[in-house]
Each structure stands twice: as structure tokens, then as C-alpha cells.
Coordinates of C-alpha atoms in Angstrom, one line a residue:
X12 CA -5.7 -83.0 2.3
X13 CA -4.4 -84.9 -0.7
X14 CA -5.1 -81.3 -2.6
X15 CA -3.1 -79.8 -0.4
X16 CA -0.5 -81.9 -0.6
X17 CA -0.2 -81.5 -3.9
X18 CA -0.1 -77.7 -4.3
X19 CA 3.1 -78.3 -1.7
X20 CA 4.9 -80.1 -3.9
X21 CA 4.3 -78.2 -6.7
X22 CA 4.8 -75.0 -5.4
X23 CA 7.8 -75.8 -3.1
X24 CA 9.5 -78.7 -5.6
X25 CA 9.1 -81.7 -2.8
X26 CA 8.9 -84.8 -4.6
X27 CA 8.2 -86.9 -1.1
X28 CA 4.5 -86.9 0.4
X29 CA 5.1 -87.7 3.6
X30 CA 7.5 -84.2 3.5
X31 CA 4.2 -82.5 2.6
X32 CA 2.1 -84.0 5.0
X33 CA 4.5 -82.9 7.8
X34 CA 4.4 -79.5 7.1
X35 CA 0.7 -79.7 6.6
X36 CA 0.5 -81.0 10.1
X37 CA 2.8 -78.7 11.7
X38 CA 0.4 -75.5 9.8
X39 CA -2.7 -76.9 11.2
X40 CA -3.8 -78.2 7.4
X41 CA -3.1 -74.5 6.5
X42 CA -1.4 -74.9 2.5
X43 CA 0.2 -71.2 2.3
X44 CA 1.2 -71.6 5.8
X45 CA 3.1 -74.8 5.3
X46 CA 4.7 -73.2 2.7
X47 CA 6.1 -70.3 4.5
X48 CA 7.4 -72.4 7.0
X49 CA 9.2 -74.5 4.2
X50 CA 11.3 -72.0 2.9
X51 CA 11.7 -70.4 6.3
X52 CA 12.6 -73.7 8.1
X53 CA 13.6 -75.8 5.7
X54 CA 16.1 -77.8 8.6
X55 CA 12.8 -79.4 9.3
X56 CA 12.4 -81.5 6.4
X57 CA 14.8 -84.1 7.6
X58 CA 12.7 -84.8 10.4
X59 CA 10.1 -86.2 7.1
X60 CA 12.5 -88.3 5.5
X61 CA 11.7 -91.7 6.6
X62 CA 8.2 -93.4 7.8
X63 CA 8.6 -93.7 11.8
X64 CA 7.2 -97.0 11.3
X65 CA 10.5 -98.5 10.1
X66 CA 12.7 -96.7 12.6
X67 CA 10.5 -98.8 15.7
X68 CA 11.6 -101.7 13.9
X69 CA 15.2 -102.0 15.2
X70 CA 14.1 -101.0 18.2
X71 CA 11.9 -104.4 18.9
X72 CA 14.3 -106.9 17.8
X73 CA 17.5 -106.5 20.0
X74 CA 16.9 -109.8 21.6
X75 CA 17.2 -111.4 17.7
X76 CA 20.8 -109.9 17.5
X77 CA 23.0 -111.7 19.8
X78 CA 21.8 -115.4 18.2
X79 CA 23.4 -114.2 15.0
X80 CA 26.4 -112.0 16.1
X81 CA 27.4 -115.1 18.6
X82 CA 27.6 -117.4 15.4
X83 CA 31.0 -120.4 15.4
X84 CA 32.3 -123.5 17.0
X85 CA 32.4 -124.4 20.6
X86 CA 35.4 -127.1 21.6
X87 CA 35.2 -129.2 24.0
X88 CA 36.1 -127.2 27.0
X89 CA 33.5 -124.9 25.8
X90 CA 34.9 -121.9 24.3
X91 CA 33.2 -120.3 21.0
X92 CA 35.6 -120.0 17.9
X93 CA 34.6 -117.3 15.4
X94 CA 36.6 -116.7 12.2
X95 CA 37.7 -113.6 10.8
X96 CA 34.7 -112.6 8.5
X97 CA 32.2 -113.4 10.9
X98 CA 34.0 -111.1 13.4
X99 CA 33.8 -108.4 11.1
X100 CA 30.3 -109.1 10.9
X101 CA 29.9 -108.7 14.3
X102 CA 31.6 -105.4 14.3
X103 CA 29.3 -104.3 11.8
X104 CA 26.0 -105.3 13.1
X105 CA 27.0 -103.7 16.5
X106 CA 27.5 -100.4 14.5
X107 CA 24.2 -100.8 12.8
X108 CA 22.5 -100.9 16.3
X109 CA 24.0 -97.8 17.5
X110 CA 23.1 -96.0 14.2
X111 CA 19.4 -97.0 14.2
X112 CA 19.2 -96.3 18.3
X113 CA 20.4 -92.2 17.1
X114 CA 18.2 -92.4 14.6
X115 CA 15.5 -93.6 16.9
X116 CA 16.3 -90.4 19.5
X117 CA 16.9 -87.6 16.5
X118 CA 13.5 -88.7 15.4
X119 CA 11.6 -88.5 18.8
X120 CA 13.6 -85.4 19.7
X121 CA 11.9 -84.0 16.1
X122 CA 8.8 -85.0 16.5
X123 CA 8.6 -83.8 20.1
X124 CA 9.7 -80.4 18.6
X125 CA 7.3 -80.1 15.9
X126 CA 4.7 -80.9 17.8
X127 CA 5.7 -77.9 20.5
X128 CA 5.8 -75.6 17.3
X129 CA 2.4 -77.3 16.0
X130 CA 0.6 -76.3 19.8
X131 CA 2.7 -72.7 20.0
X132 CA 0.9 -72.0 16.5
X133 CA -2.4 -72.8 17.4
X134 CA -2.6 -71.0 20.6
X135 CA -0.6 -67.8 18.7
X136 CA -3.2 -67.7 16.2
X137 CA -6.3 -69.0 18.4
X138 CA -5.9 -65.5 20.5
X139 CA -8.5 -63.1 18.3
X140 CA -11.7 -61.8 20.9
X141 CA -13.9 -61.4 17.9
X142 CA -15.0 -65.0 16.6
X143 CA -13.4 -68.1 15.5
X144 CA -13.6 -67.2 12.0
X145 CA -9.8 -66.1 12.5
X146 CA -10.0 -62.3 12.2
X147 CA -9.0 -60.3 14.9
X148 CA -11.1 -57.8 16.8
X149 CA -10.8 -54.5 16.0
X150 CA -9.1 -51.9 17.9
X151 CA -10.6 -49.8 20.1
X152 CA -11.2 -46.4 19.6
X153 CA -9.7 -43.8 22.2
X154 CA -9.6 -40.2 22.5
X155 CA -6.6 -38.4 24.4
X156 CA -6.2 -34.4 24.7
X157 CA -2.5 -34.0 23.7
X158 CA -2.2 -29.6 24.1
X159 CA -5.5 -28.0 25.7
X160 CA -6.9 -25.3 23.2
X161 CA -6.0 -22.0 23.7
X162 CA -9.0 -20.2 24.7
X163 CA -8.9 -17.0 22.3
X164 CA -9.3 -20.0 19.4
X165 CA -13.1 -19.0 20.0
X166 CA -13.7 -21.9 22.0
X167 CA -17.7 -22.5 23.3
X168 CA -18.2 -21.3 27.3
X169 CA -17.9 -25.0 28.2
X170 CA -15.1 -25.4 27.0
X171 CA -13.1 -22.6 27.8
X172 CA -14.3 -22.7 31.3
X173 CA -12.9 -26.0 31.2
X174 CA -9.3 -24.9 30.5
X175 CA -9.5 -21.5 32.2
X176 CA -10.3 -24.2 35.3
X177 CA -7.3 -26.4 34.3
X178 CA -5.0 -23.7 34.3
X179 CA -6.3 -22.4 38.0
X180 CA -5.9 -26.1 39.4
X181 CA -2.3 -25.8 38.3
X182 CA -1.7 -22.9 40.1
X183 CA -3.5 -24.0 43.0
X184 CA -1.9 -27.3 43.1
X185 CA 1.3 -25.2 44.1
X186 CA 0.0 -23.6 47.4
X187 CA -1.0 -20.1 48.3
X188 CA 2.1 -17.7 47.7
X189 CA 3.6 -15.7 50.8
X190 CA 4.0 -13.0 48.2
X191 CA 1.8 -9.9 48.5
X192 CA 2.3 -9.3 45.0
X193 CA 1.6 -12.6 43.5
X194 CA -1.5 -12.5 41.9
X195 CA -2.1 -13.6 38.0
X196 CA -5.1 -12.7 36.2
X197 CA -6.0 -16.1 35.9
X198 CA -7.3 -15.6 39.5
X199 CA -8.9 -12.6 39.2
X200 CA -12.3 -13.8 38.3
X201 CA -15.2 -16.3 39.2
X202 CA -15.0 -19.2 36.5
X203 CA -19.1 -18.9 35.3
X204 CA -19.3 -15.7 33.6
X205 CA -15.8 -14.2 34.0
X206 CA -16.9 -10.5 34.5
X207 CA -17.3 -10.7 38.1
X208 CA -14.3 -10.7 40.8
X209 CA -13.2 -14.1 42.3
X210 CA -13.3 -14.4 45.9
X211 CA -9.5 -15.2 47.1
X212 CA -7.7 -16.4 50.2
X213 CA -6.5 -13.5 52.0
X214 CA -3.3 -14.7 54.2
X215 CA -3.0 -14.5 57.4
X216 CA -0.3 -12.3 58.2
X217 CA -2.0 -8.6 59.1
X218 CA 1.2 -6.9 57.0
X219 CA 0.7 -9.2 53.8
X220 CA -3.0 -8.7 53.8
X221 CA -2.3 -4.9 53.9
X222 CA -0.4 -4.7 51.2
X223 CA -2.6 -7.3 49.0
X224 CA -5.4 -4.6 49.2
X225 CA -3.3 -1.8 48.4
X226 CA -1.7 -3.5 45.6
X227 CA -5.0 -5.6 44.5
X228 CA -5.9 -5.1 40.5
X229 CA -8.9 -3.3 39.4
X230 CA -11.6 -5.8 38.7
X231 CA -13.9 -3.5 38.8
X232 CA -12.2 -1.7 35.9
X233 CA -11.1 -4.8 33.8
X234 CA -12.9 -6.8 31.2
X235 CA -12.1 -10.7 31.2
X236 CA -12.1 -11.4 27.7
X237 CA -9.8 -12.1 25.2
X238 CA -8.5 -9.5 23.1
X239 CA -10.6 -10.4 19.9
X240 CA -13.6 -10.8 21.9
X241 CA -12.7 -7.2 23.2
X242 CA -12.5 -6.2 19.9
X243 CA -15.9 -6.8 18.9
X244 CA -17.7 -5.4 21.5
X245 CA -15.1 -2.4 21.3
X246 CA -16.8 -1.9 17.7
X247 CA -20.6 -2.1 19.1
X248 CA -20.0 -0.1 21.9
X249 CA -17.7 2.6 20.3
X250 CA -14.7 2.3 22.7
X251 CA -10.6 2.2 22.6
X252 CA -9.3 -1.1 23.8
X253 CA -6.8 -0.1 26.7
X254 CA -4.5 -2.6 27.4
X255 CA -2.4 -2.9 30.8
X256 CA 0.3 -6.0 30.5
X257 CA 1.6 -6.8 33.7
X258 CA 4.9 -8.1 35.0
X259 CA 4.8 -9.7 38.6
X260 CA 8.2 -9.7 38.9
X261 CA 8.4 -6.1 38.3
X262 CA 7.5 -3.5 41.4
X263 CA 6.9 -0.9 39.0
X264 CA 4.0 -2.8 37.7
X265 CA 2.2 -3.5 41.1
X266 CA 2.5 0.6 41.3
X267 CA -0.1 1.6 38.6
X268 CA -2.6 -0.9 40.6
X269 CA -1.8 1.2 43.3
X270 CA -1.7 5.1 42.3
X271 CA -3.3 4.8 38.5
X272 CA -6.1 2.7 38.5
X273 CA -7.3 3.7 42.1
X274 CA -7.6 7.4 40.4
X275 CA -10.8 8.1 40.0
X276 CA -10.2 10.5 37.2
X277 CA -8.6 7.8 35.7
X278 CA -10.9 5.3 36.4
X279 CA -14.1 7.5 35.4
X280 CA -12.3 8.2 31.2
X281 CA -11.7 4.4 30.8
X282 CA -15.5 3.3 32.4
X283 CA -16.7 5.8 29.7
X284 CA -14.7 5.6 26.9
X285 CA -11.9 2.3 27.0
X286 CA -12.6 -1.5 27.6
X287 CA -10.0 -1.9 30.2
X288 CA -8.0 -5.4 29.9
X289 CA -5.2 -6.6 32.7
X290 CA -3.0 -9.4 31.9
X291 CA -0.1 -11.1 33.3
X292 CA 2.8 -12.3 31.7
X293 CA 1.3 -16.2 32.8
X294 CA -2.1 -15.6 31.7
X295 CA -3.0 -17.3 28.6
X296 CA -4.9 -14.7 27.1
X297 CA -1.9 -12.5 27.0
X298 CA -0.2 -14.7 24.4
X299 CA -2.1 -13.3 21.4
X300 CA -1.1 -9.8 22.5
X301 CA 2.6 -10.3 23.2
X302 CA 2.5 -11.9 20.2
X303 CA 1.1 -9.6 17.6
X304 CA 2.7 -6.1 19.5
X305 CA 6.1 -7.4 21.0
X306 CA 8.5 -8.6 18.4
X307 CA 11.4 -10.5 18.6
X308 CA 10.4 -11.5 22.4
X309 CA 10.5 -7.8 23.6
X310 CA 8.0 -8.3 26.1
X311 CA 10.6 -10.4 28.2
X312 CA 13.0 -7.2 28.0
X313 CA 12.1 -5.8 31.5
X314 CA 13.0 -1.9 30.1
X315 CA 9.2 -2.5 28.5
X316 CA 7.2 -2.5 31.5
X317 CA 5.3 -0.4 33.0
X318 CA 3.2 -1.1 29.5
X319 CA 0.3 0.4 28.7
X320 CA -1.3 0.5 25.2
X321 CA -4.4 1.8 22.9
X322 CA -5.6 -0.2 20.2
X323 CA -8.2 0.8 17.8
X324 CA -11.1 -1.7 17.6
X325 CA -11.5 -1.4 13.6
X326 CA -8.2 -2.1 12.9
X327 CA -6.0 -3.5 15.7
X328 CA -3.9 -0.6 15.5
X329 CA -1.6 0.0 18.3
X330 CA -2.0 3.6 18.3
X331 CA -0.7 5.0 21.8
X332 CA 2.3 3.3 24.1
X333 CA 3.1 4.1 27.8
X334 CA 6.3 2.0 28.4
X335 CA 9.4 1.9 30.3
X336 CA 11.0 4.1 32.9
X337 CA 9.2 7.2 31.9
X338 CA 6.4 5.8 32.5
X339 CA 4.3 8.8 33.6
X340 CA 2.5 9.5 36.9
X341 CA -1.5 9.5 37.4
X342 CA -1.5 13.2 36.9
X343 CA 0.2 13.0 33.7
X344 CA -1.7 9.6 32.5
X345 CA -4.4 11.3 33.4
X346 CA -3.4 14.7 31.1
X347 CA -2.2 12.3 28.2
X348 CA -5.4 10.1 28.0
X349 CA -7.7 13.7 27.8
X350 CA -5.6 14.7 25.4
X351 CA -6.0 11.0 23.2
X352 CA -9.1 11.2 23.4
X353 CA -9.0 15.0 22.0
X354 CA -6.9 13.7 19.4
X355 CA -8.7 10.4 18.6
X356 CA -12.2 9.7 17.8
X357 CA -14.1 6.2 16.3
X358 CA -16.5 8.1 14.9
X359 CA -16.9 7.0 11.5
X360 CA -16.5 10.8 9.8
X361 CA -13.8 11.5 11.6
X362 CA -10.3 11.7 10.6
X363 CA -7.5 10.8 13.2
X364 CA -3.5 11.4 13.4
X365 CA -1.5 9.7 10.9
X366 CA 1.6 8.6 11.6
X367 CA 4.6 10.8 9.9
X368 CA 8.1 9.4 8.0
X369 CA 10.8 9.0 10.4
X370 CA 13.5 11.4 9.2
X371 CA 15.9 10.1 7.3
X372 CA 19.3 9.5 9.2
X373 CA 22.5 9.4 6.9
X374 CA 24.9 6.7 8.0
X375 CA 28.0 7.8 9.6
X376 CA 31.0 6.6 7.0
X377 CA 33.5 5.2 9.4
X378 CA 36.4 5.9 6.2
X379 CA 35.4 9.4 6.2
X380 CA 35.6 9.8 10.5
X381 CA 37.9 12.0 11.9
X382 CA 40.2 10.3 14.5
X383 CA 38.0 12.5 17.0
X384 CA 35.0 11.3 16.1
X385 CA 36.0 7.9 16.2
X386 CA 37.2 8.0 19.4
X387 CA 34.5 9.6 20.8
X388 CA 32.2 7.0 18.8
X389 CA 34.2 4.4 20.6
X390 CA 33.9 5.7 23.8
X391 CA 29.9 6.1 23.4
X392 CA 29.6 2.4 22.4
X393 CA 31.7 1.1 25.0
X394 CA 29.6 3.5 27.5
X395 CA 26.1 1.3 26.4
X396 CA 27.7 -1.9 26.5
X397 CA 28.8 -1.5 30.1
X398 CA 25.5 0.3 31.5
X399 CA 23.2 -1.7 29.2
X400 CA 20.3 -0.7 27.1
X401 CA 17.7 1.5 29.2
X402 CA 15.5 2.9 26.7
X403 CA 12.6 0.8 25.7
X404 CA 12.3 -1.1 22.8
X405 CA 8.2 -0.4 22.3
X406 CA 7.9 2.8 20.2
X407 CA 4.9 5.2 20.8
X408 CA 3.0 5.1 17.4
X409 CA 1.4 8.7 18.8
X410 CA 4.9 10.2 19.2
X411 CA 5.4 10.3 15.8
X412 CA 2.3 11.6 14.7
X413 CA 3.4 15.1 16.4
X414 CA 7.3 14.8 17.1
X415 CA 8.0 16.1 12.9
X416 CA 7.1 19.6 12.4
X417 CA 5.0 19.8 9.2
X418 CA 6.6 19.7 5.7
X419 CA 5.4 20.6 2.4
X420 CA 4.8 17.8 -0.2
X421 CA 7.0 17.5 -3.1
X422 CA 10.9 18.4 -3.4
X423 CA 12.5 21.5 -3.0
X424 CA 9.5 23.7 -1.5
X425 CA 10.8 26.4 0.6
X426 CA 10.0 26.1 4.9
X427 CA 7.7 29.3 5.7
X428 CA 10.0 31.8 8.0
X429 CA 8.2 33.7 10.4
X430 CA 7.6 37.3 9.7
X431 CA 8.6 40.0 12.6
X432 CA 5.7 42.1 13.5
X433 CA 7.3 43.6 16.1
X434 CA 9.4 46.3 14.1
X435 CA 12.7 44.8 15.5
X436 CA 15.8 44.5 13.0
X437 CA 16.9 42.2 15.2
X438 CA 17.8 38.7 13.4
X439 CA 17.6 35.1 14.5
X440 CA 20.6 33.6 14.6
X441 CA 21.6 31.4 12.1
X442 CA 22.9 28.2 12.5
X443 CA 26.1 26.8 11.0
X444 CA 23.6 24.6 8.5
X445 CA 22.2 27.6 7.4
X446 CA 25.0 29.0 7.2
X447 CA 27.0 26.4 4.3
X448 CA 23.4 26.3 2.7
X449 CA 23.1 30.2 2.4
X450 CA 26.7 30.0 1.4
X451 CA 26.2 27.6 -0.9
X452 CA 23.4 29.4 -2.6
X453 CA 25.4 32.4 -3.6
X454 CA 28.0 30.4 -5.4
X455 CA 27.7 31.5 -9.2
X456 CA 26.4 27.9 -11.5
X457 CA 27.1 29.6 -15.0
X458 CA 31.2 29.6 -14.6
X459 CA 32.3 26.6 -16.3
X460 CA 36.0 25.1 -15.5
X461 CA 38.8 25.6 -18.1
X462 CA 41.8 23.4 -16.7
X463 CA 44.9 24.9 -17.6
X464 CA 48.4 24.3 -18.9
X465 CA 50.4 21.2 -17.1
X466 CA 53.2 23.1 -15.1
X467 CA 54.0 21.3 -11.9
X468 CA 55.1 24.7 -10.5
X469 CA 51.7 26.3 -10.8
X470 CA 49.5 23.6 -11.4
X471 CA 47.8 20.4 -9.5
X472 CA 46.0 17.6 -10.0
X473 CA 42.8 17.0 -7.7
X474 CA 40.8 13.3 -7.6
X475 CA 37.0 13.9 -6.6
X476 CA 35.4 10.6 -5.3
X477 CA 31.8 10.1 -5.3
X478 CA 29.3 7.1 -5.0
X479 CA 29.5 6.5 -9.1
X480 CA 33.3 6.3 -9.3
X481 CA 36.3 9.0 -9.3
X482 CA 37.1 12.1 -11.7
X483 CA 40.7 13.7 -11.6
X484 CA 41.0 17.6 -12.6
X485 CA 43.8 20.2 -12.8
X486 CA 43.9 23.7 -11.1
X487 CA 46.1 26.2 -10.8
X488 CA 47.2 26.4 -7.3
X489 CA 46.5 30.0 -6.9
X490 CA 42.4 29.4 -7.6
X491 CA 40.3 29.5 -4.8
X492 CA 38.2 26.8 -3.5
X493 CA 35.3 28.4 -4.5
X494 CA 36.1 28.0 -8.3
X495 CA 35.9 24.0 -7.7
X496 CA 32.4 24.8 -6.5
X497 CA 31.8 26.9 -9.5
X498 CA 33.1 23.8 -11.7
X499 CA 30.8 21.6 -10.0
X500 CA 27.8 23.8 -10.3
X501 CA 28.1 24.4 -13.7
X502 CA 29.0 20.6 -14.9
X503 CA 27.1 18.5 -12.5
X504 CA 28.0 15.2 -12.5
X505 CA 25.2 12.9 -14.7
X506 CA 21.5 12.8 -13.1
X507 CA 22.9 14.9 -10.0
X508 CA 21.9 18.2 -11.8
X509 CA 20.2 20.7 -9.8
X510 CA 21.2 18.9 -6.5
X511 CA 22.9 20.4 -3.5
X512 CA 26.6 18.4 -2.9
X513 CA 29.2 18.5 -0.2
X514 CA 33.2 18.8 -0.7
X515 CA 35.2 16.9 1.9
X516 CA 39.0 16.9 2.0
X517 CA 40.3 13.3 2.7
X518 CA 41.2 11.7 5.4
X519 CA 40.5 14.2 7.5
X520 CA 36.5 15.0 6.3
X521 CA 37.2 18.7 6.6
X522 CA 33.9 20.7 5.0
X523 CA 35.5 23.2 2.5
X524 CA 32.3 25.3 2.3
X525 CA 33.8 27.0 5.6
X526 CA 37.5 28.0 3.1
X527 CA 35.6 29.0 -0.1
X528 CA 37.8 32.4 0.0
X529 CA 41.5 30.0 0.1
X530 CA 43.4 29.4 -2.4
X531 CA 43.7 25.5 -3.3
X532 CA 47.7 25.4 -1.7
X533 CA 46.4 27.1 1.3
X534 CA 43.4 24.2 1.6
X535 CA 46.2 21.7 1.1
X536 CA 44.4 20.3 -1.9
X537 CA 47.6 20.2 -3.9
X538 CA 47.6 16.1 -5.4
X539 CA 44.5 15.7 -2.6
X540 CA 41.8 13.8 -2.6
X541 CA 38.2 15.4 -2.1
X542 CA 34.9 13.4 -1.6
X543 CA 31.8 14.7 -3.0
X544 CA 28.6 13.9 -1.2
X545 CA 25.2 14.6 -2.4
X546 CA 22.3 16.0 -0.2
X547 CA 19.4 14.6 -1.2
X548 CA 16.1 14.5 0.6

């Protein structure tokens, strides 16, 4: 004790023991703890500053006081004279007892208080379930299931059977649906093995029951895996991976269980050739798939569905889309899925449809627009807005494998034309963009441009923009259009030699290969601008 005292003092600056000795009691004999609570509390160390043995001592002598504050003379009729000073001594013993009496209380009141603080401690720190060597027990170790797994994370059977079972409580724990046309894959099939149909309440009423069989899903045609699982057995078995996303909401959907899959031509390609997969929009499995072939949330965009899709097993290739309004009917699914498989093989020699570059679109210059055109531009756009998009915004991968006829490789290789066997002199048509590129053609390239003498009466200046800044030449008004043609044909502009160009008058976009034969006042060219534009594949 006396050690601990001592580090007290030394660590805290108390000169006074009994201050140490009343924070070491208050600590429970605990040094460092006694410390804390000094510098914490340290109000409480004028409840230490005197012994309580001295303060009990006015406390047991009250009946000494009045024998020396009643101190004079008595007179004969027997009252008490007291002088001046020993009045004032009176006064001052009086005040003495009511100081030592506060004293007395303050102390009491302190010691009552530290020894509250002293018990609160001890049962604070007495509350460990481990031992009473003062460290606590440790905590318990618990294990909580924040987000169930999704099951196409490869999950073992257990396990996925688990959440699959989850996911059907869920559902059940809302009630049988009055809706015919209510029924999510997750119901589909027996929770053990997943291949074989699940038994489900039928309902009661003779009309829903009807049309629950007529619009009841093909288990006997679908799979229940998920779509990497489908994958691999795609690749050991040799078949496509044909996909059918369903939306509940959509009647159109609830169709193909009724007139496609109950084909049996349809039904006999995909048990031979496809590994047939039906999901709902609420089944989990479908996430991986409207995740990897929907972007940008196109799978809620209800022009999608009907959707029907081939992937390739090797790959994941979406290679062939059914989707949207043209959706079409068994006899053509039918047609289009011969033909696919025609088309299509996973045999590893064999060499399947690649798909071709989009064509190239040039962007419509709204500066160069004629006020016709951009009225009628106008009018389409506000068209759209008001009826909404209606075409679908899956693309069939197969359409554009046969939608391009097929173009020689490199740049500037002539298109075959076909040869008349027949003996007829008779001539195709040509049309007006054969027409400026034949006309084009015959416009002479070795007939360089000589600008002549500056006379406003015969001669003007013409600006030519083009996408590498502006040049300004002078013709004589009485040249023809053609000769600018001439010019440009025979000093093309830097790295644009070779390449076929466009002249269009400004504002008004007007093509001049259709006034090569004008002269430049009649083309209203005189201090005009023209823009050149270059064709280039």
C-alpha cells in the first residue's frame, strides 16, 4: 500500500498521504486507477484534506461550550454582566460551532459519495463471465446470412436447393394467384433434381383451370439449369442453347406456350438439336442472362418480348434473335430454325456465318438541310415522340450476316453487273446515283484551271468549303459548271487525290452534278458559296 502511495504522489504531485490513500481506496488499491480518477475528478480531493478524526471532535464537546461563552458577573438580583470583549468572544465561538457542524455534514456527505463510487466500481468491473482474474470473456462467435447466394455462383446441390426452396416459400407465402397466367419458373419443377415437372395446385374455377393447361410451359421441353451449367453440357452433347425469356405480364408471351412449343415440329428440332431453357423475368437464373444480352436494362422495354434467342455453347455467342412484334408464327419459327440449323453447325470443321460491317450511314448536316428537309425531319421526330418507339431494341446478330449483299475486299473494286443472255437491248434503268457517278466519270481530270483577269463585269469570285478549311477562286461567268469540276479533278485538294467529291451550292444544298452544262451566272454561283464533300468508303 505504502508503494502505492508513493507512486501517487510522485506521479500526480500530492504532497499529502492521506489524499493518496483516498484515492487508493476509492480504486479498490488499483495505483493507475487512482490516478485516472485524480486528474479526472480532481473536486474529490477536498474531501482528503483533513483526518475525520479531528472533525468528530467538535462534535462531542457542545455541552463544554456554554460554561465558557456564559463567562461574567452576576448582581444581586441575579442577572449576568458580560463586557464587551467577552461578548465578542461569544460571537465568535458561536460561529466556530456552526463552521465545524458544515464541516461535519460536507464530510459525511463526501464520504457517503465516495463510498457509492467505491461500490459502483467494483460491481462495474466485477461483471466479466470468464474468471476473477479480471479479463473479460470473449465474444461469441455468430454466423448470419446477410444476401443468399445466387445459385449460377456454382453453388453444391444442397445448397442451391436450399435457396431455390427459399425463393419458392416466398412466393408461396403470398397465396395461390387467381391469375391463369401466373406461373414463374421457379415453380415449374420438383426441388430434388430439378429436371422433372413440379406438381401444382390447379384452382378451382373450371374456366381458370382451362386456360392454365392451355397456357401451361413446356417442362417437358425445358432444361432447369442455369445458363453456364447449360453451357457445358451444350458442349458434350453438341447442341445450340435456345433460350425463351418470358414476361408474365405480357399476353404475347403466354402465346408461344400455347401455339409454339405445343408444335410438334417445333418441339421434335429443339429435343434433337437445342437445350431448351424458360425463364421468367422473377426467376433468379434469368439474371445472368438479362445481364450479359440486354444492355442498358432493355429487357424491361416491353417492345423486346416475345424473345427468343440461340447461343453458341463454345463461345456464348448470341447468334440468332426472335424479338418484338414481328415475332413470327410456329410455321415460320418452324421455317427459320430448319433454316439455322442449315446455316449453323458445332461441328468443329465447320465454318459458320460471320457477321458483316453495318453500312456506313453519313450524318445528315443540319447547316447543309434544305428548309424541306428540315421540316419534314421535324415532322418525323415529332411523329416518334408522340407514338413511341415500337421497334425493338435486340438486334438479330443473323440478320446481318445475310442482309449486305457481298462486296469485294479492298477499295475501288468494281460490283460485277449481270450479263443479258437473253439477246434483249433492253437496259436496266439507272438510278439517279448512277447517274451523277456515270456523270461524274466522264468529266475530263487533265484540264487544269487558269483564273482569269479581275473584271467585275465578266468575272467572279467563288469560296469552296470543305472539312480542311476554305479556298476562294475566280471564274469568268460565262464558264460552265463543269470546268469547276475540271479544276477540281485536275488539282485535287492535298491527300483527297483520286477520290470522288460532291459540289453543293449553299444554303440551299443543291447538287450541281445535275447543271454541269450551265454556265456559273445561270447556277447562281456568282460571289456563292459551294461546299465540297468527299465520298469516301
Amino acid at each position: 500500500m505504502d508503494e502505492d502511495v508513493e507512486q501517487f504522489k510522485a506521479v500526480t504531485g500530492v504532497a499529502a498521504d492521506h489524499v493518496a490513500r483516498g484515492y487508493l481506496e476509492i480504486s479498490g488499491g488499483d495505483a493507475m486507477q487512482a490516478i485516472q480518477l485524480f486528474f479526472e475528478s480532481p473536486e474529490l480531493e477536498a474531501s482528503f484534506n483533513a483526518p475525520a478524526a479531528s472533525t468528530s471532535t467538535p462534535a462531542r464537546q457542545p455541552s463544554a461550550a456554554p460554561s465558557q461563552r456564559f463567562t461574567g458577573r452576576e448582581d444581586a438580583s441575579g442577572v449576568i454582566h458580560i463586557d464587551s470583549d467577552e461578548d465578542e468572544d461569544v460571537r465568535m465561538a458561536e460561529n466556530d460551532d456552526d463552521d465545524d457542524v458544515a464541516a461535519a455534514v460536507r464530510n459525511a456527505q463526501e464520504e457517503e459519495d465516495a463510498a457509492m463510487a467505491r461500490r459502483l466500481q467494483e460491481e462495474m468491473y466485477s461483471e466479466n463471465h470468464a474468471s476473477g482474474d479480471g479479463v473479460r470473456a470473449p465474444i461469441a462467435q455468430t454466423t448470419e446470412t446477410l444476401a443468399a447466394p445466387d445459385p449460377s455462383w456454382g453453388l453444391d446441390d444442397d445448397r442451391q436447393a436450399a435457396v431455390m426452396e427459399q425463393y419458392r416459400r416466398r412466393h408461396r407465402a403470398q397465396g395461390p394467384s387467381a391469375n391463369p397466367f401466373s406461373q414463374s419458373s421457379v415453380d415449374w419443377f420438383d426441388i430434388d433434381d430439378g429436371t422433372g415437372p413440379r406438381s401444382r395446385p390447379m384452382p378451382s374455377d373450371s374456366t381458370s383451370r382451362r386456360l392454365r393447361d392451355l397456357f401451361a410451359p413446356p417442362t417437358s421441353l425445358t432444361t432447369r439449369l442455369p445458363l453456364d451449367a447449360a453451357r457445358d453440357v451444350g458442349k458434350e452433347e453438341k447442341k445450340w442453347i435456345l433460350v425463351n425469356l418470358q414476361k408474365l405480364e405480357d399476353f404475347r408471351c403466354q402465346v408461344l406456350n400455347r401455339d409454339h412449343w405445343k408444335n410438334e415440329d417445333i418441339a421434335s428440332l429443339i429435343r434433337e438439336h437445342f437445350i431448351f431453357l424458360q425463364y421468367t423475368l422473377d426467376d433468379p437464373l434469368a439474371q445472368s442472362y438479362t445481364t450479359f444480352y440486354f444492355h442498358n436494362q432493355a429487357h424491361e422495354d416491353e417492345n423486346n418480348y416475345p424473345h427468343v434467342s440461340i447461343i453458341d455453347p463454345r463461345t456464348g455467342e448470341q447468334v440468332k434473335v426472335w424479338s418484338g412484334e414481328s415475332f413470327p408464327t410456329p410455321a415460320e419459327f418452324h421455317r427459320d430454325l430448319v433454316e439455322f440449323l442449315d446455316r449453323y453447325s458445332l461441328a468443329a470443321n465447320s465454318k459458320n456465318p460471320v457477321v458483316k460491317s453495318k453500312p456506313k450511314t453519313k450524318p445528315r448536316d443540319i447547316g447543309r438541310m434544305t428548309e424541306e428537309e428540315m421540316l419534314e425531319m421535324a415532322l418525323q421526330n415529332s411523329l416518334n415522340e408522340d407514338s413511341g418507339p415500337s421497334e425493338p431494341t435486340v438486334q438479330d446478330p443473323d440478320a446481318l450476316t445475310k442482309s449486305m449483299p457481298d462486296i469485294g475486299k479492298g477499295k475501288g473494286k468494281a460490283v460485277e453487273e449481270p450479263i443479258d443472255v437473253t439477246g434483249d437491248s433492253a437496259q436496266t434503268p439507272l438510278s439517279p446515283q448512277d447517274t451523277a457517278t456515270s456523270a461524274f466519270s466522264q468529266i475530263s481530270s487533265t484540264n487544269p484551271h487558269v483564273e482569269p483577269e479581275n473584271n467585275p463585269a465578266t468575272t467572279t469570285r467563288i469560296q469552296f468549303r470543305h472539312a480542311g478549311g476554305r479556298i476562294i477562286r475566280r471564274f469568268a461567268i460565262t464558264d460552265p459548271v463543269r470546268r469547276i469540276y475540271e479544276w477540281l479533278k485536275a488539282e485535287p485538294l492535298e491527300g483527297k487525290e483520286g477520290v470522288q467529291f460532291e459540289l453543293k451550292t449553299m444554303p440551299a444544298g443543291r447538287d450541281l452534278i445535275e447543271e454541269l452544262d450551265k454556265t456559273i451566272e445561270e447556277a447562281g454561283l456568282k460571289q456563292g458559296t459551294v461546299m465540297i464533300e468527299f465520298i469516301e468508303d
